[in-house]
mmCIF file of C-alpha atoms in Angstrom:
data_model
loop_
_atom_site.group_PDB
_atom_site.id
_atom_site.type_symbol
_atom_site.label_atom_id
_atom_site.label_comp_id
_atom_site.label_asym_id
_atom_site.label_seq_id
_atom_site.Cartn_x
_atom_site.Cartn_y
_atom_site.Cartn_z
ATOM 1 C CA MET A 25 34.954 -26.013 -3.242
ATOM 2 C CA SER A 26 33.654 -22.399 -1.789
ATOM 3 C CA ASN A 27 31.151 -20.306 -3.438
ATOM 4 C CA PRO A 28 32.605 -16.665 -3.388
ATOM 5 C CA SER A 29 29.563 -15.201 -4.021
ATOM 6 C CA GLY A 30 27.506 -16.769 -1.289
ATOM 7 C CA PRO A 31 27.275 -15.248 2.248
ATOM 8 C CA SER A 32 30.225 -15.391 4.349
ATOM 9 C CA SER A 33 30.097 -17.759 7.453
ATOM 10 C CA GLY A 34 33.145 -16.679 9.378
ATOM 11 C CA PRO A 35 32.982 -14.829 13.128
ATOM 12 C CA GLY A 36 32.047 -11.124 12.621
ATOM 13 C CA GLN A 37 30.931 -11.656 9.085
ATOM 14 C CA GLY A 38 27.254 -11.574 9.621
ATOM 15 C CA PRO A 39 24.395 -9.543 9.130
ATOM 16 C CA GLY A 40 24.598 -8.095 12.307
ATOM 17 C CA ASP A 41 28.142 -6.832 12.159
ATOM 18 C CA ALA A 42 29.267 -3.788 13.766
ATOM 19 C CA SER A 43 31.371 -2.581 10.687
ATOM 20 C CA ASP A 44 28.191 -3.336 8.553
ATOM 21 C CA ASP A 45 26.974 0.557 7.639
ATOM 22 C CA SER A 46 23.513 -0.723 6.713
ATOM 23 C CA ALA A 47 23.037 -1.819 10.489
ATOM 24 C CA ARG A 48 24.185 1.477 11.568
ATOM 25 C CA SER A 49 21.283 4.554 12.171
ATOM 26 C CA ALA A 50 22.258 8.021 11.258
ATOM 27 C CA GLN A 51 21.558 9.322 14.519
ATOM 28 C CA ALA A 52 23.240 8.087 17.898
ATOM 29 C CA CYS A 53 21.302 7.409 20.821
ATOM 30 C CA PRO A 54 21.664 10.080 23.516
ATOM 31 C CA ARG A 55 21.663 7.600 26.374
ATOM 32 C CA CYS A 56 24.685 5.444 25.194
ATOM 33 C CA GLY A 57 25.685 6.980 22.155
ATOM 34 C CA ALA A 58 25.596 3.782 19.709
ATOM 35 C CA HIS A 59 24.409 3.873 16.088
ATOM 36 C CA ARG A 60 21.853 1.408 17.033
ATOM 37 C CA LEU A 61 18.267 2.848 16.866
ATOM 38 C CA ALA A 62 15.458 1.177 15.263
ATOM 39 C CA LEU A 63 11.545 1.529 14.960
ATOM 40 C CA LEU A 64 9.779 -0.480 17.634
ATOM 41 C CA SER A 65 6.284 0.251 16.258
ATOM 42 C CA LEU A 66 4.963 1.212 12.822
ATOM 43 C CA PRO A 67 1.587 2.595 12.345
ATOM 44 C CA ASP A 68 -1.255 0.121 11.689
ATOM 45 C CA ILE A 69 -2.781 0.480 8.130
ATOM 46 C CA ASP A 70 -5.607 -1.502 6.968
ATOM 47 C CA THR A 71 -4.814 -2.910 3.342
ATOM 48 C CA THR A 72 -7.818 -4.887 2.751
ATOM 49 C CA GLY A 73 -9.408 -1.748 0.600
ATOM 50 C CA TYR A 74 -12.817 -0.396 0.862
ATOM 51 C CA ARG A 75 -15.458 -2.635 2.499
ATOM 52 C CA PRO A 76 -19.041 -0.938 1.763
ATOM 53 C CA LEU A 77 -20.514 -2.900 4.678
ATOM 54 C CA ASP A 78 -18.164 -1.837 7.472
ATOM 55 C CA GLU A 79 -19.697 1.319 7.398
ATOM 56 C CA ALA A 80 -23.141 -0.179 7.694
ATOM 57 C CA TYR A 81 -22.251 -2.291 10.545
ATOM 58 C CA GLY A 82 -20.336 0.671 12.006
ATOM 59 C CA MET A 83 -17.017 -0.787 11.669
ATOM 60 C CA THR A 84 -15.048 1.880 10.441
ATOM 61 C CA GLY A 85 -12.102 2.691 12.199
ATOM 62 C CA GLY A 86 -9.411 4.224 9.894
ATOM 63 C CA PRO A 87 -5.676 4.141 10.134
ATOM 64 C CA SER A 88 -3.776 4.589 13.175
ATOM 65 C CA LEU A 89 -1.785 7.524 13.172
ATOM 66 C CA GLU A 90 0.166 7.237 15.853
ATOM 67 C CA GLN A 91 3.946 8.030 15.849
ATOM 68 C CA PRO A 92 6.157 4.766 15.745
ATOM 69 C CA ALA A 93 8.183 4.105 18.893
ATOM 70 C CA ILE A 94 11.876 4.615 19.138
ATOM 71 C CA GLY A 95 14.438 2.378 20.800
ATOM 72 C CA CYS A 96 17.956 1.631 20.983
ATOM 73 C CA LEU A 97 19.035 -2.019 20.244
ATOM 74 C CA ALA A 98 22.529 -1.709 22.327
ATOM 75 C CA CYS A 99 20.928 0.013 25.329
ATOM 76 C CA VAL A 100 17.656 -1.299 25.184
ATOM 77 C CA ALA A 101 16.335 2.448 25.944
ATOM 78 C CA ASP A 102 13.145 3.463 24.478
ATOM 79 C CA TRP A 103 10.988 6.691 23.663
ATOM 80 C CA PRO A 104 7.534 6.783 22.660
ATOM 81 C CA ASN A 105 7.405 9.043 20.000
ATOM 82 C CA LEU A 106 9.929 11.082 17.892
ATOM 83 C CA ALA A 107 9.227 14.298 20.158
ATOM 84 C CA ALA A 108 10.511 12.328 23.398
ATOM 85 C CA PHE A 109 13.475 11.206 21.711
ATOM 86 C CA GLN A 110 14.255 14.604 20.157
ATOM 87 C CA ALA A 111 13.757 16.346 23.634
ATOM 88 C CA GLU A 112 15.903 14.100 25.119
ATOM 89 C CA ALA A 113 18.910 14.111 22.673
ATOM 90 C CA ASP A 114 18.154 17.948 22.578
ATOM 91 C CA GLY A 115 19.162 17.707 26.174
ATOM 92 C CA ALA A 116 22.467 15.558 25.859
ATOM 93 C CA ASP A 117 23.415 17.801 23.332
ATOM 94 C CA LYS A 118 23.193 20.631 25.919
ATOM 95 C CA ASP A 119 24.710 18.748 28.522
ATOM 96 C CA ALA A 120 27.924 17.792 26.339
ATOM 97 C CA SER A 121 28.503 21.523 24.945
ATOM 98 C CA PRO A 122 31.675 23.364 26.077
ATOM 99 C CA ALA A 123 29.293 26.592 27.155
ATOM 100 C CA ASN A 124 28.102 24.007 30.202
ATOM 101 C CA SER A 125 31.314 22.479 31.090
ATOM 102 C CA GLY A 126 32.955 25.467 32.788
#
């Protein structure tokens, strides 16, 4: 007997299924148009708590506040930060506008 509440194992039924809305990004890739954008890196935050001797030894670094990189899982394009991604997306939108297609 099969378990109706268990995960389905048929083709196209897995967690990476293209019809699965949870695998889609809200914004499309400006290069290929696929909704498969993902964060490639996350900010590095030290979660070990306060360590008073770190200050005495000069080992204070603080959190890394760099913006995360963005990448497309479909065409393997990547952008170093949100500003670079938005600049390319804005350029793609201007190229696709009907005012420039004359």
